[in-house]
Tab-separated table of C-alpha atoms and ligand atoms in Angstrom:
chain	number	residue	atom	x	y	z
A	1	MET	CA	0.000	0.000	0.000
A	2	THR	CA	1.403	3.452	-0.870
A	3	ILE	CA	1.363	6.249	1.697
A	4	ASP	CA	-1.250	8.078	-0.426
A	5	SER	CA	-3.616	5.120	-0.332
A	6	GLN	CA	-2.988	4.675	3.417
A	7	ILE	CA	-3.951	8.331	3.934
A	8	ILE	CA	-7.149	7.956	1.885
A	9	SER	CA	-8.072	4.853	3.855
A	10	LEU	CA	-7.320	6.663	7.155
A	11	ALA	CA	-9.596	9.575	6.121
A	12	LYS	CA	-12.453	7.206	5.179
A	13	THR	CA	-12.265	5.319	8.460
A	14	TRP	CA	-12.001	8.552	10.435
A	15	LEU	CA	-15.171	9.882	8.802
A	16	SER	CA	-17.115	6.670	9.371
A	17	SER	CA	-16.117	6.401	13.070
A	18	GLN	CA	-18.140	7.864	15.943
A	19	GLN	CA	-15.712	8.204	18.886
A	20	GLN	CA	-12.348	9.304	17.531
A	21	VAL	CA	-9.475	9.849	19.952
A	22	VAL	CA	-6.004	11.171	19.129
A	23	PHE	CA	-3.072	10.154	21.296
A	24	THR	CA	0.187	12.079	20.858
A	25	GLY	CA	3.794	11.888	21.972
A	26	ALA	CA	6.920	13.977	21.572
A	27	GLY	CA	7.149	13.090	17.858
A	28	ILE	CA	4.239	15.376	16.962
A	29	SER	CA	6.214	18.372	18.232
A	30	THR	CA	9.611	17.738	16.614
A	31	GLU	CA	8.455	19.672	13.525
A	32	SER	CA	7.832	22.612	15.891
A	33	GLY	CA	11.516	22.514	16.836
A	34	ILE	CA	11.138	20.661	20.164
A	35	PRO	CA	13.377	17.564	20.224
A	36	ASP	CA	11.851	14.268	21.337
A	37	PHE	CA	13.520	11.942	23.848
A	38	ARG	CA	14.424	8.780	22.012
A	39	SER	CA	15.106	9.708	18.348
A	40	LYS	CA	18.642	10.317	17.088
A	41	GLY	CA	19.579	13.766	18.369
A	42	GLY	CA	16.813	13.511	21.006
A	43	LEU	CA	17.201	14.753	24.574
A	44	TRP	CA	18.328	11.380	25.998
A	45	GLU	CA	21.525	11.615	23.926
A	46	LYS	CA	22.353	14.789	25.840
A	47	TYR	CA	20.983	14.162	29.320
A	48	GLN	CA	20.278	11.312	31.744
A	49	PRO	CA	16.875	11.737	33.414
A	50	ILE	CA	16.770	13.147	36.948
A	51	TYR	CA	14.401	11.013	39.031
A	52	TYR	CA	11.784	12.559	41.290
A	53	ASP	CA	13.441	11.237	44.460
A	54	GLU	CA	16.774	12.785	43.468
A	55	PHE	CA	15.039	16.115	42.814
A	56	MET	CA	13.390	16.045	46.245
A	57	SER	CA	16.438	14.881	48.192
A	58	SER	CA	19.362	16.716	46.625
A	59	ARG	CA	19.911	20.430	46.068
A	60	ASP	CA	22.592	19.580	43.499
A	61	ALA	CA	20.015	17.572	41.517
A	62	ARG	CA	17.567	20.498	41.680
A	63	ILE	CA	20.253	22.887	40.442
A	64	GLU	CA	21.073	20.554	37.536
A	65	TYR	CA	17.366	20.056	36.766
A	66	TRP	CA	16.660	23.796	36.626
A	67	LYS	CA	19.838	24.427	34.602
A	68	ARG	CA	18.503	22.039	31.914
A	69	LYS	CA	15.015	23.536	32.050
A	70	ALA	CA	16.396	27.053	31.715
A	71	SER	CA	18.469	26.060	28.679
A	72	LEU	CA	15.364	24.539	26.989
A	73	TYR	CA	13.162	27.546	27.876
A	74	PRO	CA	13.892	29.822	24.845
A	75	ASN	CA	13.156	26.977	22.422
A	76	LEU	CA	9.982	26.060	24.242
A	77	VAL	CA	8.489	29.555	24.366
A	78	ALA	CA	9.345	30.119	20.697
A	79	ALA	CA	7.679	26.852	19.599
A	80	ARG	CA	4.483	27.158	17.593
A	81	PRO	CA	1.969	24.476	16.587
A	82	ASN	CA	2.941	22.740	13.343
A	83	LYS	CA	0.771	21.301	10.568
A	84	ALA	CA	-0.025	18.188	12.594
A	85	HIS	CA	-1.245	20.121	15.677
A	86	ILE	CA	-3.270	22.419	13.408
A	87	ALA	CA	-4.885	19.474	11.576
A	88	VAL	CA	-5.854	17.846	14.894
A	89	ALA	CA	-7.412	21.154	16.047
A	90	GLU	CA	-9.334	21.477	12.738
A	91	LEU	CA	-10.583	17.907	13.053
A	92	HIS	CA	-11.773	18.691	16.578
A	93	GLU	CA	-13.513	21.820	15.287
A	94	LYS	CA	-15.318	19.637	12.715
A	95	GLY	CA	-16.583	17.375	15.504
A	96	LEU	CA	-14.251	14.561	14.471
A	97	VAL	CA	-12.104	14.374	17.628
A	98	LYS	CA	-13.660	13.535	20.979
A	99	ALA	CA	-10.465	14.261	22.919
A	100	VAL	CA	-6.706	14.499	22.566
A	101	VAL	CA	-4.666	12.482	25.042
A	102	THR	CA	-1.071	13.657	25.111
A	103	GLN	CA	2.191	12.751	26.770
A	104	ASN	CA	3.509	16.143	25.746
A	105	ILE	CA	4.130	18.945	28.178
A	106	ASP	CA	4.416	21.761	25.625
A	107	GLY	CA	0.788	22.968	25.424
A	108	LEU	CA	0.904	23.062	21.588
A	109	HIS	CA	-2.463	21.287	21.112
A	110	GLN	CA	-4.164	24.065	23.074
A	111	LEU	CA	-2.204	26.754	21.196
A	112	ALA	CA	-3.451	25.186	17.946
A	113	GLY	CA	-7.029	25.604	19.179
A	114	VAL	CA	-8.084	22.402	20.954
A	115	PRO	CA	-9.980	23.540	24.094
A	116	ASN	CA	-8.240	22.898	27.419
A	117	ASP	CA	-10.911	20.484	28.624
A	118	LYS	CA	-10.446	18.337	25.514
A	119	VAL	CA	-6.688	17.891	26.046
A	120	ILE	CA	-5.779	15.217	28.594
A	121	GLU	CA	-2.203	15.960	29.646
A	122	LEU	CA	-0.814	12.727	31.094
A	123	HIS	CA	2.551	14.241	31.989
A	124	GLY	CA	1.521	17.761	32.985
A	125	ASN	CA	2.496	21.068	31.410
A	126	THR	CA	5.889	22.696	31.617
A	127	MET	CA	4.473	26.225	31.333
A	128	ARG	CA	3.338	25.852	34.956
A	129	VAL	CA	5.559	25.469	38.006
A	130	ARG	CA	4.242	23.799	41.163
A	131	CYS	CA	5.355	24.002	44.781
A	132	MET	CA	6.032	20.453	45.931
A	133	SER	CA	4.880	21.374	49.479
A	134	CYS	CA	1.845	23.697	49.236
A	135	ASP	CA	0.835	23.000	45.584
A	136	LYS	CA	0.808	26.720	44.674
A	137	LEU	CA	1.180	27.268	40.923
A	138	GLU	CA	3.516	29.829	39.358
A	139	SER	CA	4.199	30.765	35.742
A	140	ILE	CA	7.359	29.384	34.178
A	141	HIS	CA	8.140	32.885	32.888
A	142	ASP	CA	8.395	34.305	36.436
A	143	ILE	CA	10.578	31.417	37.581
A	144	GLN	CA	12.811	31.725	34.508
A	145	GLN	CA	13.406	35.369	35.490
A	146	ARG	CA	14.456	34.269	38.970
A	147	ILE	CA	16.859	31.708	37.523
A	148	GLU	CA	18.352	34.259	35.159
A	149	ALA	CA	18.809	36.552	38.190
A	150	GLY	CA	20.906	33.830	39.896
A	151	ASP	CA	18.396	31.711	41.855
A	152	GLU	CA	19.741	28.246	41.000
A	153	ALA	CA	17.053	26.099	42.655
A	154	PRO	CA	13.967	28.275	43.227
A	155	GLU	CA	11.786	27.737	46.275
A	156	CYS	CA	8.250	28.793	47.171
A	157	THR	CA	7.484	31.445	49.818
A	158	CYS	CA	6.428	28.472	52.014
A	159	GLY	CA	9.928	26.989	51.677
A	160	GLY	CA	8.833	24.121	49.400
A	161	PHE	CA	10.794	23.156	46.295
A	162	LEU	CA	9.468	24.558	43.018
A	163	LYS	CA	9.320	22.127	40.112
A	164	PRO	CA	7.792	22.390	36.624
A	165	ASP	CA	4.291	20.901	36.786
A	166	THR	CA	5.332	17.820	34.839
A	167	ILE	CA	5.682	14.178	35.784
A	168	SER	CA	9.280	13.133	36.398
A	169	PHE	CA	10.526	9.553	36.273
A	170	GLY	CA	9.576	7.952	39.585
A	171	GLN	CA	6.741	10.417	40.224
A	172	ALA	CA	3.116	9.255	40.521
A	173	MET	CA	0.918	9.705	37.474
A	174	PRO	CA	-2.016	12.152	37.823
A	175	VAL	CA	-4.994	9.966	38.754
A	176	GLU	CA	-7.763	11.987	37.106
A	177	GLU	CA	-5.979	12.368	33.766
A	178	THR	CA	-4.891	8.727	33.691
A	179	ASN	CA	-8.447	7.548	34.401
A	180	LYS	CA	-9.821	9.837	31.701
A	181	ALA	CA	-7.293	8.521	29.167
A	182	VAL	CA	-8.049	4.901	30.049
A	183	ASN	CA	-11.820	5.511	29.801
A	184	LEU	CA	-11.430	7.236	26.437
A	185	CYS	CA	-9.358	4.360	25.046
A	186	ASN	CA	-11.755	1.790	26.479
A	187	SER	CA	-14.698	3.444	24.748
A	188	CYS	CA	-13.372	4.854	21.456
A	189	ASP	CA	-13.897	3.175	18.096
A	190	PHE	CA	-10.934	4.923	16.445
A	191	LEU	CA	-7.544	5.728	17.963
A	192	LEU	CA	-4.811	7.573	16.088
A	193	VAL	CA	-1.395	7.540	17.769
A	194	ILE	CA	1.013	10.228	16.535
A	195	GLY	CA	4.716	10.364	17.390
A	196	SER	CA	5.263	8.074	20.352
A	197	THR	CA	7.540	5.100	20.905
A	198	LEU	CA	4.824	3.763	23.291
A	199	LEU	CA	7.508	2.504	25.637
A	200	VAL	CA	6.431	3.975	28.980
A	201	GLN	CA	3.244	3.331	30.938
A	202	PRO	CA	0.434	4.206	30.582
A	203	ALA	CA	1.248	5.025	26.930
A	204	SER	CA	2.343	1.453	26.415
A	205	LEU	CA	-1.099	0.192	27.513
A	206	LEU	CA	-3.559	2.650	25.963
A	207	PRO	CA	-3.573	1.363	22.341
A	208	GLY	CA	-4.149	-2.140	23.732
A	209	TYR	CA	-7.294	-0.954	25.563
A	210	ALA	CA	-8.616	0.575	22.339
A	211	LYS	CA	-7.919	-2.628	20.401
A	212	GLN	CA	-9.656	-4.732	23.074
A	213	ASN	CA	-12.698	-2.499	22.575
A	214	GLY	CA	-12.611	-3.307	18.856
A	215	ALA	CA	-11.343	0.153	17.872
A	216	PHE	CA	-9.539	0.856	14.631
A	217	LEU	CA	-5.899	1.542	15.537
A	218	ALA	CA	-3.919	3.909	13.320
A	219	MET	CA	-0.437	5.237	13.846
A	220	ILE	CA	1.809	7.900	12.311
A	221	ASN	CA	5.364	7.411	13.510
A	222	LEU	CA	8.794	7.594	11.939
A	223	SER	CA	10.179	4.575	13.771
A	224	GLU	CA	9.063	1.166	14.996
A	225	THR	CA	6.844	0.694	18.039
A	226	PRO	CA	5.711	-2.395	19.985
A	227	TYR	CA	2.211	-1.946	18.462
A	228	ASP	CA	3.217	-2.013	14.800
A	229	GLY	CA	1.852	-5.552	14.358
A	230	GLU	CA	-1.528	-4.586	15.842
A	231	CYS	CA	-2.076	-1.412	13.834
A	232	ASP	CA	-4.785	-1.374	11.193
A	233	ILE	CA	-2.766	1.374	9.485
A	234	LYS	CA	0.824	2.388	10.304
A	235	ILE	CA	2.177	5.337	8.325
A	236	GLU	CA	5.920	5.821	8.636
A	237	ASP	CA	6.319	9.438	7.625
A	238	LYS	CA	6.439	12.899	9.176
A	239	ALA	CA	3.313	13.748	11.140
A	240	GLY	CA	2.987	17.268	9.694
A	241	GLU	CA	3.106	16.039	6.090
A	242	VAL	CA	0.737	13.136	6.692
A	243	MET	CA	-1.812	15.144	8.659
A	244	SER	CA	-1.962	17.967	6.106
A	245	ALA	CA	-2.349	15.438	3.272
A	246	LEU	CA	-5.113	13.757	5.299
A	247	MET	CA	-7.001	17.056	5.585
A	248	GLU	CA	-7.347	17.148	1.781
A	249	HIS	CA	-9.635	14.116	2.099
A	250	ILE	CA	-11.742	15.463	4.985
A	251	PRO	CA	-14.658	17.687	3.860
B	301	LIG	P1	9.796	9.438	22.270
B	301	LIG	O1	10.886	10.424	22.175
B	301	LIG	O2	10.032	8.192	23.025
B	301	LIG	O3	9.352	8.989	20.802
B	301	LIG	C1	9.034	9.895	19.800
B	301	LIG	C2	8.600	9.097	18.593
B	301	LIG	O4	8.158	9.992	17.593
B	301	LIG	C3	9.753	8.263	17.978
B	301	LIG	O5	9.267	6.973	17.702
B	301	LIG	C4	10.077	9.019	16.679
B	301	LIG	O6	10.456	8.156	15.633
B	301	LIG	C5	8.752	9.671	16.356
B	301	LIG	N1	8.879	10.926	15.623
B	301	LIG	C6	9.785	11.921	15.802
B	301	LIG	N2	9.527	12.949	14.963
B	301	LIG	C7	8.436	12.568	14.231
B	301	LIG	C8	7.678	13.195	13.204
B	301	LIG	N3	8.002	14.407	12.727
B	301	LIG	N4	6.619	12.535	12.693
B	301	LIG	C9	6.280	11.292	13.145
B	301	LIG	N5	6.970	10.644	14.110
B	301	LIG	C10	8.014	11.294	14.667
B	301	LIG	O7	8.493	10.204	22.756
B	301	LIG	P2	7.308	9.721	23.684
B	301	LIG	O8	6.892	8.338	23.351
B	301	LIG	O9	6.284	10.825	23.645
B	301	LIG	O10	7.954	9.683	25.131
B	301	LIG	C11	8.738	10.754	25.554
B	301	LIG	C12	8.346	11.380	26.852
B	301	LIG	O11	9.038	12.600	26.914
B	301	LIG	C13	6.908	11.737	26.988
B	301	LIG	O12	6.524	11.253	28.196
B	301	LIG	C14	6.836	13.261	27.010
B	301	LIG	O13	6.212	13.710	28.197
B	301	LIG	C15	8.250	13.733	27.114
B	301	LIG	N6	8.639	14.729	26.105
B	301	LIG	C16	7.760	15.683	25.719
B	301	LIG	C17	8.130	16.615	24.771
B	301	LIG	C18	7.114	17.644	24.370
B	301	LIG	O14	6.269	18.011	25.150
B	301	LIG	N7	7.172	18.147	23.133
B	301	LIG	C19	9.408	16.575	24.202
B	301	LIG	C20	10.308	15.588	24.638
B	301	LIG	C21	9.907	14.659	25.598
């Protein structure tokens, strides 16, 4: 099957489905200039992850964590939704996306126009900063200013450690969001996965729930994933190109 015929088939199935869910990972945002984790040139080639326990127990780890965050900040604030985010937002606008479940922390689905309550952020959002003691939220922009002024490991007025409102390795998943994502995958009849290696939980489980429910499973990803054999359609090409070509077949 050529990529063109895969895209036509994807459009037809999308239009004939009732409960369409889109599930995204870091790969949907690489065309916006945000590197993913596991591709060549991805963030894991540069950094080892800092686990939640290390962050909470060591000031040195917090300094290193914030140093990395501060160096990624200019790229992150400059990032704009790409053709794939825009297509997903247009599909939502047409009533063809029930919800977007994302592992991403960049907020680009919302910037593209998907309403906040339709984006299930499994790993939080890096534009917010949370106090690990009193839960107060701050804007990343204010904290970035403090870091640039020399505060290496910013703390809350209550004395708690400030951390971007994202889920670190070793940190508990948000219960409400995880339940919502599981329910969506258990009840959808069409799931499109875009740009995820599907290696970490719950991402590694969600397509399986959709399949068990009899859903059509489609995937757009440049590399292999553990679900390739179970996909009804797997398109190995860039998400932005594929999603804009798809839109030509959606009235
Ligand atoms: P990952 O890095 O493990 O995998 C990304 C996948 O996307 C790879 O399989 C890669 O081949 C594919 N890909 C890359 N560019 C693509 C493109 N243009 N079109 C189609 N496919 C493309 O990402 P993951 O599975 O989402 O796991 C990484 C974790 O890191 C997530 O939990 C996420 O929270 C976090 N993360 C988020 C961002 C972000 O918010 N933009 C960026 C980096 C990491």
